[in-house]
């Protein structure tokens, strides 16, 4: 079993092992960290149909009482309405400050359950069991929790670390192709961002899901430990996300997050190259690995439509925007740019022979 110790503002373990859930080991690990004999499991309907009974039964067998809240799957559920319903359910179940919320699901479940755990009774313990590749490699690590508001994604939330993360790659076997690819985009992001050897292994497909998750988690942990509250270097994790978020918004969130991030990485690599920040090989290698995993590296949306979304994004400071540019495979940098230089900088990457 891969055990990764995370020591940000709060210390906790991330365990990565095939069969954690079905073997009952997850229940034992949970029992070892909870402060009472009761947990409240949050899941979406698709994941609950697959894994909720298995988890509840293993927990009950380990002497832990369970209650649960299941909501319709999809990003639209990560909203104030579901959040308030969840808080009310926690209150109705008389969950107290020693009890624990368990998120069983993808990034939507993790973000929503985490925000509820952070705010119910001013904060109760929280455990993540990520069930999508994206949640295993990205959203379950780092302590960001949030819900979406009418004005945009993730606008209300909290930094709130879990007490344990349990990744069981066996659960990914039921994931559909689009969601698997979406997670792979975040994996590829990690490789381009900071690990050339990891890139090479991914390109050759000579690496298991367990290894993939472990490497991404280590990288995210290391970056988050330097900048837990996202004032600087944590921004590197947003490689591909400037255009990725814009593409998601242009598509009215029809294009899944990772698919949009893949396109955003391709676009940003071309822009970096045309502005003299990396060589052509970096662009070709970015495109090559995305292609190997069936991900597209371009978009049909126009630059002006995407630029409009980028400028309305909450992360844009008044006078400057910080882009994340690849310098070579395995190294990205934060690249602050005055807003009045943005259009010219972007346009170069969209010239015909880019
Ligand atoms: P998701 O949670 O919506 O899951 C995608 C789909 O897969 C859903 O339909 C879900 O029911 C289904 N699913 C989940 N696990 C399954 C399994 N094992 N088998 C079959 N189906 C399964 O989406 P996601 O891609 O996991 O997460 C996206 C969310 O994560 C976004 O809201 C994004 O903002 C957030 N996010 C958060 C962070 C963070 O740091 N907190 C980082 C990245 C993304």
CSV table of C-alpha atoms and ligand atoms in Angstrom, one decimal:
chain,number,residue,atom,x,y,z
A,1,UNK,CA,0.0,0.0,0.0
A,2,UNK,CA,1.3,3.4,-0.9
A,3,UNK,CA,0.9,5.7,2.1
A,4,UNK,CA,1.6,9.4,1.6
A,5,UNK,CA,1.9,11.6,4.6
A,6,UNK,CA,0.6,15.1,4.1
A,7,UNK,CA,1.6,17.8,6.6
A,8,UNK,CA,0.1,21.1,5.6
A,9,UNK,CA,-1.7,23.0,8.3
A,10,UNK,CA,-3.1,19.7,9.4
A,11,UNK,CA,-1.3,16.3,9.2
A,12,UNK,CA,-3.1,13.4,7.6
A,13,UNK,CA,-2.4,10.3,5.5
A,14,UNK,CA,-3.4,9.5,1.9
A,15,UNK,CA,-3.6,5.7,1.4
A,16,UNK,CA,-3.6,4.3,-2.2
A,17,UNK,CA,-4.4,0.6,-2.6
A,18,UNK,CA,-6.5,-1.6,-4.9
A,19,UNK,CA,-9.3,-3.2,-3.0
A,20,UNK,CA,-9.3,-0.8,0.0
A,21,UNK,CA,-13.1,-0.7,0.0
A,22,UNK,CA,-14.0,-4.3,-0.8
A,23,UNK,CA,-11.5,-5.8,1.6
A,24,UNK,CA,-12.8,-3.9,4.6
A,25,UNK,CA,-9.5,-2.2,5.1
A,26,UNK,CA,-11.0,1.3,4.4
A,27,UNK,CA,-13.4,0.7,7.3
A,28,UNK,CA,-10.5,-0.2,9.6
A,29,UNK,CA,-8.5,2.9,8.5
A,30,UNK,CA,-11.6,5.0,9.1
A,31,UNK,CA,-12.2,3.5,12.5
A,32,UNK,CA,-8.6,4.3,13.5
A,33,UNK,CA,-9.0,8.1,12.9
A,34,UNK,CA,-12.6,8.9,13.8
A,35,UNK,CA,-13.5,10.4,17.3
A,36,UNK,CA,-16.9,8.8,17.7
A,37,UNK,CA,-18.7,5.7,16.5
A,38,UNK,CA,-20.8,7.6,13.9
A,39,UNK,CA,-20.1,8.8,10.3
A,40,UNK,CA,-22.3,10.5,7.8
A,41,UNK,CA,-21.6,9.5,4.2
A,42,UNK,CA,-22.3,11.9,1.3
A,43,UNK,CA,-22.5,10.6,-2.2
A,44,UNK,CA,-24.1,11.2,-5.6
A,45,UNK,CA,-26.8,8.9,-7.0
A,46,UNK,CA,-24.5,7.2,-9.5
A,47,UNK,CA,-21.7,6.5,-7.1
A,48,UNK,CA,-24.1,5.5,-4.3
A,49,UNK,CA,-25.7,2.9,-6.5
A,50,UNK,CA,-22.3,1.3,-7.0
A,51,UNK,CA,-20.5,1.7,-3.7
A,52,UNK,CA,-22.6,3.1,-0.9
A,53,UNK,CA,-24.0,-0.3,0.4
A,54,UNK,CA,-20.5,-1.8,0.3
A,55,UNK,CA,-19.0,1.0,2.3
A,56,UNK,CA,-21.9,1.2,4.8
A,57,UNK,CA,-21.9,-2.6,5.4
A,58,UNK,CA,-18.1,-2.7,6.0
A,59,UNK,CA,-18.4,0.3,8.4
A,60,UNK,CA,-21.3,-1.3,10.3
A,61,UNK,CA,-19.4,-4.5,10.5
A,62,UNK,CA,-16.5,-2.6,12.1
A,63,UNK,CA,-18.9,-1.2,14.7
A,64,UNK,CA,-19.4,2.2,13.1
A,65,UNK,CA,-23.0,3.6,12.8
A,66,UNK,CA,-23.8,5.2,9.4
A,67,UNK,CA,-26.2,7.7,7.9
A,68,UNK,CA,-26.1,9.0,4.4
A,69,UNK,CA,-27.2,11.8,2.0
A,70,UNK,CA,-27.4,11.2,-1.7
A,71,UNK,CA,-27.9,13.9,-4.3
A,72,UNK,CA,-28.2,13.8,-8.2
A,73,UNK,CA,-24.8,13.5,-9.9
A,74,UNK,CA,-23.4,16.4,-11.8
A,75,UNK,CA,-21.9,19.8,-11.4
A,76,UNK,CA,-25.3,21.4,-11.2
A,77,UNK,CA,-25.7,19.8,-7.7
A,78,UNK,CA,-22.6,21.6,-6.4
A,79,UNK,CA,-24.9,24.5,-5.4
A,80,UNK,CA,-26.3,26.4,-2.5
A,81,UNK,CA,-29.5,24.4,-2.6
A,82,UNK,CA,-27.9,21.0,-2.1
A,83,UNK,CA,-25.5,22.5,0.4
A,84,UNK,CA,-28.3,23.8,2.6
A,85,UNK,CA,-30.2,20.5,2.2
A,86,UNK,CA,-27.1,18.6,3.3
A,87,UNK,CA,-26.6,20.9,6.4
A,88,UNK,CA,-30.2,20.3,7.4
A,89,UNK,CA,-29.8,16.5,7.0
A,90,UNK,CA,-26.7,16.7,9.3
A,91,UNK,CA,-28.7,18.6,11.8
A,92,UNK,CA,-31.7,16.2,11.6
A,93,UNK,CA,-29.3,13.2,12.1
A,94,UNK,CA,-28.0,15.0,15.2
A,95,UNK,CA,-24.4,14.8,13.9
A,96,UNK,CA,-22.2,16.2,16.7
A,97,UNK,CA,-18.7,17.7,16.7
A,98,UNK,CA,-17.1,14.4,17.3
A,99,UNK,CA,-18.8,12.7,14.3
A,100,UNK,CA,-17.3,12.6,10.8
A,101,UNK,CA,-18.5,13.4,7.3
A,102,UNK,CA,-17.3,11.0,4.6
A,103,UNK,CA,-17.2,12.1,0.9
A,104,UNK,CA,-17.7,9.1,-1.3
A,105,UNK,CA,-17.5,10.3,-4.9
A,106,UNK,CA,-15.8,12.5,-7.4
A,107,UNK,CA,-14.8,16.2,-7.1
A,108,UNK,CA,-18.4,17.4,-6.9
A,109,UNK,CA,-19.1,15.2,-3.8
A,110,UNK,CA,-15.7,16.0,-2.3
A,111,UNK,CA,-16.1,19.8,-2.7
A,112,UNK,CA,-19.7,19.9,-1.4
A,113,UNK,CA,-19.2,17.5,1.5
A,114,UNK,CA,-16.0,19.2,2.4
A,115,UNK,CA,-17.6,22.6,2.5
A,116,UNK,CA,-20.5,21.2,4.6
A,117,UNK,CA,-18.0,19.6,7.0
A,118,UNK,CA,-16.0,22.8,7.2
A,119,UNK,CA,-19.1,24.9,8.2
A,120,UNK,CA,-21.5,22.5,10.1
A,121,UNK,CA,-21.1,23.2,13.8
A,122,UNK,CA,-18.1,25.4,12.8
A,123,UNK,CA,-16.2,22.4,11.5
A,124,UNK,CA,-16.4,18.6,12.0
A,125,UNK,CA,-14.0,15.9,10.8
A,126,UNK,CA,-14.0,15.0,7.2
A,127,UNK,CA,-12.7,11.9,5.2
A,128,UNK,CA,-12.4,11.7,1.4
A,129,UNK,CA,-12.9,8.5,-0.6
A,130,UNK,CA,-12.4,9.8,-4.1
A,131,UNK,CA,-14.0,7.7,-6.9
A,132,UNK,CA,-13.0,9.5,-10.1
A,133,UNK,CA,-9.4,9.8,-11.4
A,134,UNK,CA,-9.7,13.5,-11.2
A,135,UNK,CA,-10.7,13.4,-7.5
A,136,UNK,CA,-7.9,10.9,-6.7
A,137,UNK,CA,-5.1,12.9,-8.3
A,138,UNK,CA,-6.4,16.4,-7.7
A,139,UNK,CA,-9.5,17.5,-5.9
A,140,UNK,CA,-9.2,15.2,-2.8
A,141,UNK,CA,-5.8,16.6,-2.0
A,142,UNK,CA,-5.0,20.2,-1.0
A,143,UNK,CA,-8.0,21.1,1.2
A,144,UNK,CA,-10.0,23.3,-1.2
A,145,UNK,CA,-13.7,22.9,-0.7
A,146,UNK,CA,-16.5,24.9,-2.5
A,147,UNK,CA,-19.9,25.2,-4.0
A,148,UNK,CA,-20.8,27.2,-7.2
A,149,UNK,CA,-22.9,30.4,-7.1
A,150,UNK,CA,-25.0,31.9,-9.9
A,151,UNK,CA,-22.1,34.2,-10.6
A,152,UNK,CA,-19.5,31.5,-11.1
A,153,UNK,CA,-17.8,28.2,-10.1
A,154,UNK,CA,-16.3,27.7,-6.6
A,155,UNK,CA,-17.2,31.2,-5.4
A,156,UNK,CA,-18.1,30.1,-1.8
A,157,UNK,CA,-15.9,27.7,0.0
A,158,UNK,CA,-13.2,27.1,2.6
A,159,UNK,CA,-9.7,25.7,2.9
A,160,UNK,CA,-10.4,22.6,5.0
A,161,UNK,CA,-8.1,19.6,5.3
A,162,UNK,CA,-9.5,16.1,5.6
A,163,UNK,CA,-8.3,13.8,8.4
A,164,UNK,CA,-7.8,10.9,5.9
A,165,UNK,CA,-7.9,10.3,2.1
A,166,UNK,CA,-8.6,6.7,0.9
A,167,UNK,CA,-7.9,6.1,-2.8
A,168,UNK,CA,-9.0,2.7,-4.1
A,169,UNK,CA,-8.0,2.6,-7.9
A,170,UNK,CA,-10.4,-0.5,-8.3
A,171,UNK,CA,-13.3,2.0,-8.0
A,172,UNK,CA,-12.1,3.6,-11.2
A,173,UNK,CA,-13.0,0.5,-13.2
A,174,UNK,CA,-16.7,1.7,-13.4
A,175,UNK,CA,-15.7,5.2,-14.6
A,176,UNK,CA,-16.8,6.1,-18.1
A,177,UNK,CA,-14.3,7.0,-20.8
A,178,UNK,CA,-14.9,10.7,-20.8
A,179,UNK,CA,-14.4,11.0,-17.0
A,180,UNK,CA,-11.3,8.8,-17.1
A,181,UNK,CA,-9.9,11.1,-19.9
A,182,UNK,CA,-10.8,14.1,-17.9
A,183,UNK,CA,-8.8,12.9,-15.0
A,184,UNK,CA,-5.9,12.0,-17.3
A,185,UNK,CA,-5.7,15.6,-18.4
A,186,UNK,CA,-4.9,16.6,-14.8
A,187,UNK,CA,-2.3,13.8,-14.6
A,188,UNK,CA,-0.7,15.0,-17.8
A,189,UNK,CA,-0.7,18.5,-16.3
A,190,UNK,CA,1.3,17.3,-13.4
A,191,UNK,CA,3.9,15.7,-15.7
A,192,UNK,CA,4.3,18.8,-17.9
A,193,UNK,CA,4.4,20.9,-14.8
A,194,UNK,CA,7.2,19.2,-12.9
A,195,UNK,CA,8.4,15.8,-13.8
A,196,UNK,CA,9.9,14.8,-17.2
A,197,UNK,CA,10.5,11.2,-16.1
A,198,UNK,CA,6.8,10.9,-15.2
A,199,UNK,CA,5.9,12.3,-18.7
A,200,UNK,CA,8.0,9.7,-20.4
A,201,UNK,CA,6.4,6.8,-18.4
A,202,UNK,CA,2.9,8.2,-19.2
A,203,UNK,CA,3.8,8.5,-22.9
A,204,UNK,CA,4.9,4.8,-23.0
A,205,UNK,CA,1.8,3.9,-20.9
A,206,UNK,CA,4.2,1.9,-18.7
A,207,UNK,CA,2.7,2.9,-15.4
A,208,UNK,CA,-0.2,1.6,-13.2
A,209,UNK,CA,-3.1,3.7,-11.9
A,210,UNK,CA,-1.7,3.3,-8.4
A,211,UNK,CA,1.6,4.8,-9.4
A,212,UNK,CA,-0.1,7.5,-11.4
A,213,UNK,CA,-2.2,8.5,-8.4
A,214,UNK,CA,0.8,8.4,-6.0
A,215,UNK,CA,3.0,10.6,-8.2
A,216,UNK,CA,0.3,13.2,-8.7
A,217,UNK,CA,-0.6,13.3,-5.0
A,218,UNK,CA,3.0,13.7,-4.0
A,219,UNK,CA,3.5,16.6,-6.5
A,220,UNK,CA,0.3,18.3,-5.4
A,221,UNK,CA,1.2,17.8,-1.7
A,222,UNK,CA,4.6,19.3,-2.2
A,223,UNK,CA,3.2,22.4,-4.0
A,224,UNK,CA,0.4,22.9,-1.6
A,225,UNK,CA,2.8,22.7,1.4
A,226,UNK,CA,4.7,25.6,0.0
A,227,UNK,CA,1.6,27.7,-0.4
A,228,UNK,CA,-1.5,26.2,1.2
A,229,UNK,CA,-3.7,29.3,0.9
A,230,UNK,CA,-3.0,29.9,-2.8
A,231,UNK,CA,-1.1,33.2,-2.8
A,232,UNK,CA,1.7,32.2,-5.1
A,233,UNK,CA,3.3,28.9,-6.2
A,234,UNK,CA,0.1,26.9,-5.8
A,235,UNK,CA,-1.0,28.8,-8.9
A,236,UNK,CA,1.3,26.5,-10.9
A,237,UNK,CA,-1.4,23.8,-10.5
A,238,UNK,CA,-3.5,25.9,-12.8
A,239,UNK,CA,-1.5,25.2,-15.9
A,240,UNK,CA,-4.0,24.8,-18.7
A,241,UNK,CA,-6.8,26.2,-16.5
A,242,UNK,CA,-6.8,29.8,-17.7
A,243,UNK,CA,-8.2,28.7,-21.1
A,244,UNK,CA,-9.7,25.5,-19.6
A,245,UNK,CA,-12.0,27.5,-17.4
A,246,UNK,CA,-12.9,29.8,-20.3
A,247,UNK,CA,-13.7,26.8,-22.5
A,248,UNK,CA,-15.9,25.3,-19.8
A,249,UNK,CA,-17.7,28.6,-19.4
A,250,UNK,CA,-18.1,29.1,-23.2
A,251,UNK,CA,-19.7,25.7,-23.4
A,252,UNK,CA,-22.0,26.4,-20.5
A,253,UNK,CA,-20.2,23.6,-18.6
A,254,UNK,CA,-21.0,21.0,-21.3
A,255,UNK,CA,-17.3,20.4,-21.9
A,256,UNK,CA,-16.0,18.5,-18.8
A,257,UNK,CA,-13.3,20.1,-16.7
A,258,UNK,CA,-10.3,17.9,-17.7
A,259,UNK,CA,-11.2,17.9,-21.4
A,260,UNK,CA,-11.2,21.7,-21.3
A,261,UNK,CA,-7.9,21.8,-19.3
A,262,UNK,CA,-6.3,19.6,-22.0
A,263,UNK,CA,-7.3,22.0,-24.7
A,264,UNK,CA,-6.1,24.9,-22.4
A,265,UNK,CA,-2.7,23.2,-22.1
A,266,UNK,CA,-2.3,22.9,-25.8
A,267,UNK,CA,-3.4,26.5,-26.3
A,268,UNK,CA,-1.0,27.8,-23.6
A,269,UNK,CA,1.9,25.8,-25.0
A,270,UNK,CA,1.4,27.4,-28.5
A,271,UNK,CA,1.1,30.8,-27.0
A,272,UNK,CA,4.3,30.3,-24.9
A,273,UNK,CA,6.2,29.1,-28.0
A,274,UNK,CA,5.1,32.0,-30.2
A,275,UNK,CA,6.1,34.4,-27.4
A,276,UNK,CA,9.6,32.9,-27.2
A,277,UNK,CA,9.1,31.2,-23.8
A,278,UNK,CA,9.6,27.6,-24.9
A,279,UNK,CA,10.8,25.7,-28.0
A,280,UNK,CA,8.6,24.1,-30.6
A,281,UNK,CA,9.5,20.6,-29.2
A,282,UNK,CA,7.6,21.5,-26.0
A,283,UNK,CA,4.5,22.2,-28.0
A,284,UNK,CA,4.8,19.0,-30.0
A,285,UNK,CA,5.4,16.9,-26.9
A,286,UNK,CA,2.4,18.5,-25.1
A,287,UNK,CA,0.2,17.7,-28.1
A,288,UNK,CA,1.7,14.2,-28.5
A,289,UNK,CA,0.9,13.1,-25.0
A,290,UNK,CA,-2.6,14.6,-25.1
A,291,UNK,CA,-3.2,12.7,-28.3
A,292,UNK,CA,-2.0,9.4,-26.8
A,293,UNK,CA,-4.7,9.7,-24.2
A,294,UNK,CA,-7.4,10.7,-26.7
A,295,UNK,CA,-7.5,14.3,-25.6
A,296,UNK,CA,-7.9,17.3,-27.9
A,297,UNK,CA,-5.4,20.2,-27.7
A,298,UNK,CA,-7.4,22.8,-29.6
A,299,UNK,CA,-10.8,24.4,-29.3
A,300,UNK,CA,-13.4,25.8,-31.8
A,301,UNK,CA,-14.2,28.7,-29.5
A,302,UNK,CA,-12.8,32.0,-30.7
A,303,UNK,CA,-10.0,33.8,-28.8
A,304,UNK,CA,-12.2,36.8,-28.2
A,305,UNK,CA,-15.0,34.7,-26.6
A,306,UNK,CA,-12.4,33.0,-24.4
A,307,UNK,CA,-10.7,36.2,-23.5
A,308,UNK,CA,-14.0,37.7,-22.4
A,309,UNK,CA,-14.5,34.7,-20.0
A,310,UNK,CA,-10.9,34.9,-18.8
A,311,UNK,CA,-11.3,38.6,-17.9
A,312,UNK,CA,-14.5,38.0,-16.0
A,313,UNK,CA,-12.9,35.1,-14.0
A,314,UNK,CA,-12.6,35.7,-10.3
A,315,UNK,CA,-8.9,35.0,-10.3
A,316,UNK,CA,-8.0,38.0,-12.4
A,317,UNK,CA,-6.5,40.7,-10.3
A,318,UNK,CA,-7.3,44.3,-11.3
A,319,UNK,CA,-4.2,45.2,-13.2
A,320,UNK,CA,-2.5,41.9,-13.8
A,321,UNK,CA,-3.1,38.3,-14.7
A,322,UNK,CA,-0.8,35.5,-13.8
A,323,UNK,CA,-0.5,32.9,-16.5
A,324,UNK,CA,1.2,29.5,-16.1
A,325,UNK,CA,3.5,28.9,-19.1
A,326,UNK,CA,5.6,25.8,-19.9
A,327,UNK,CA,9.3,26.5,-20.3
A,328,UNK,CA,10.0,22.8,-21.2
A,329,UNK,CA,8.4,19.5,-20.4
A,330,UNK,CA,8.7,19.1,-16.7
A,331,UNK,CA,8.9,22.8,-15.9
A,332,UNK,CA,6.3,25.5,-15.9
A,333,UNK,CA,6.5,29.0,-14.5
A,334,UNK,CA,4.2,31.7,-13.2
A,335,UNK,CA,4.1,34.5,-15.7
A,336,UNK,CA,2.4,37.7,-14.5
A,337,UNK,CA,1.3,40.0,-17.3
A,338,UNK,CA,-0.3,43.4,-17.3
A,339,UNK,CA,-3.9,43.2,-18.6
A,340,UNK,CA,-3.3,45.6,-21.4
A,341,UNK,CA,-0.6,43.3,-22.9
A,342,UNK,CA,-2.8,40.2,-22.7
A,343,UNK,CA,-4.5,40.4,-26.1
A,344,UNK,CA,-1.3,40.8,-28.0
A,345,UNK,CA,0.3,38.0,-26.0
A,346,UNK,CA,-2.5,35.6,-26.7
A,347,UNK,CA,-3.0,36.6,-30.3
A,348,UNK,CA,0.5,35.3,-31.3
A,349,UNK,CA,-0.5,31.8,-30.3
A,350,UNK,CA,-3.6,32.0,-32.6
A,351,UNK,CA,-1.7,33.1,-35.7
A,352,UNK,CA,-2.3,30.8,-38.7
A,353,UNK,CA,1.1,29.1,-38.6
A,354,UNK,CA,1.2,28.8,-34.8
B,1,LIG,P1,-17.9,14.5,-10.7
B,1,LIG,O1,-17.8,14.4,-9.2
B,1,LIG,O2,-19.1,15.2,-11.2
B,1,LIG,O3,-17.9,13.0,-11.3
B,1,LIG,C1,-18.1,12.8,-12.6
B,1,LIG,C2,-19.1,11.8,-13.0
B,1,LIG,O4,-18.6,10.5,-12.6
B,1,LIG,C3,-20.4,11.9,-12.1
B,1,LIG,O5,-21.5,11.6,-13.0
B,1,LIG,C4,-20.3,10.8,-11.1
B,1,LIG,O6,-21.5,10.3,-10.6
B,1,LIG,C5,-19.5,9.8,-11.8
B,1,LIG,N1,-18.7,8.9,-11.0
B,1,LIG,C6,-17.9,9.2,-10.0
B,1,LIG,N2,-17.2,8.1,-9.6
B,1,LIG,C7,-17.6,7.1,-10.4
B,1,LIG,C8,-17.2,5.7,-10.4
B,1,LIG,N3,-16.2,5.2,-9.7
B,1,LIG,N4,-17.8,4.9,-11.4
B,1,LIG,C9,-18.7,5.5,-12.2
B,1,LIG,N5,-19.1,6.7,-12.2
B,1,LIG,C10,-18.5,7.6,-11.3
B,1,LIG,O7,-16.7,15.2,-11.4
B,1,LIG,P2,-15.1,15.2,-11.2
B,1,LIG,O8,-14.5,15.3,-12.5
B,1,LIG,O9,-14.7,14.0,-10.3
B,1,LIG,O10,-14.9,16.5,-10.3
B,1,LIG,C11,-15.1,17.8,-10.9
B,1,LIG,C12,-15.3,18.7,-9.8
B,1,LIG,O11,-14.1,18.8,-9.0
B,1,LIG,C13,-15.6,20.2,-10.2
B,1,LIG,O12,-16.7,20.7,-9.5
B,1,LIG,C14,-14.3,20.9,-9.9
B,1,LIG,O13,-14.6,22.3,-9.6
B,1,LIG,C15,-13.8,20.2,-8.7
B,1,LIG,N6,-12.4,20.3,-8.5
B,1,LIG,C16,-12.0,20.6,-7.2
B,1,LIG,C17,-10.7,20.7,-6.9
B,1,LIG,C18,-10.2,21.0,-5.5
B,1,LIG,O14,-9.0,21.2,-5.3
B,1,LIG,N7,-11.1,21.0,-4.6
B,1,LIG,C19,-9.7,20.4,-7.9
B,1,LIG,C20,-10.1,20.1,-9.2
B,1,LIG,C21,-11.5,20.0,-9.5
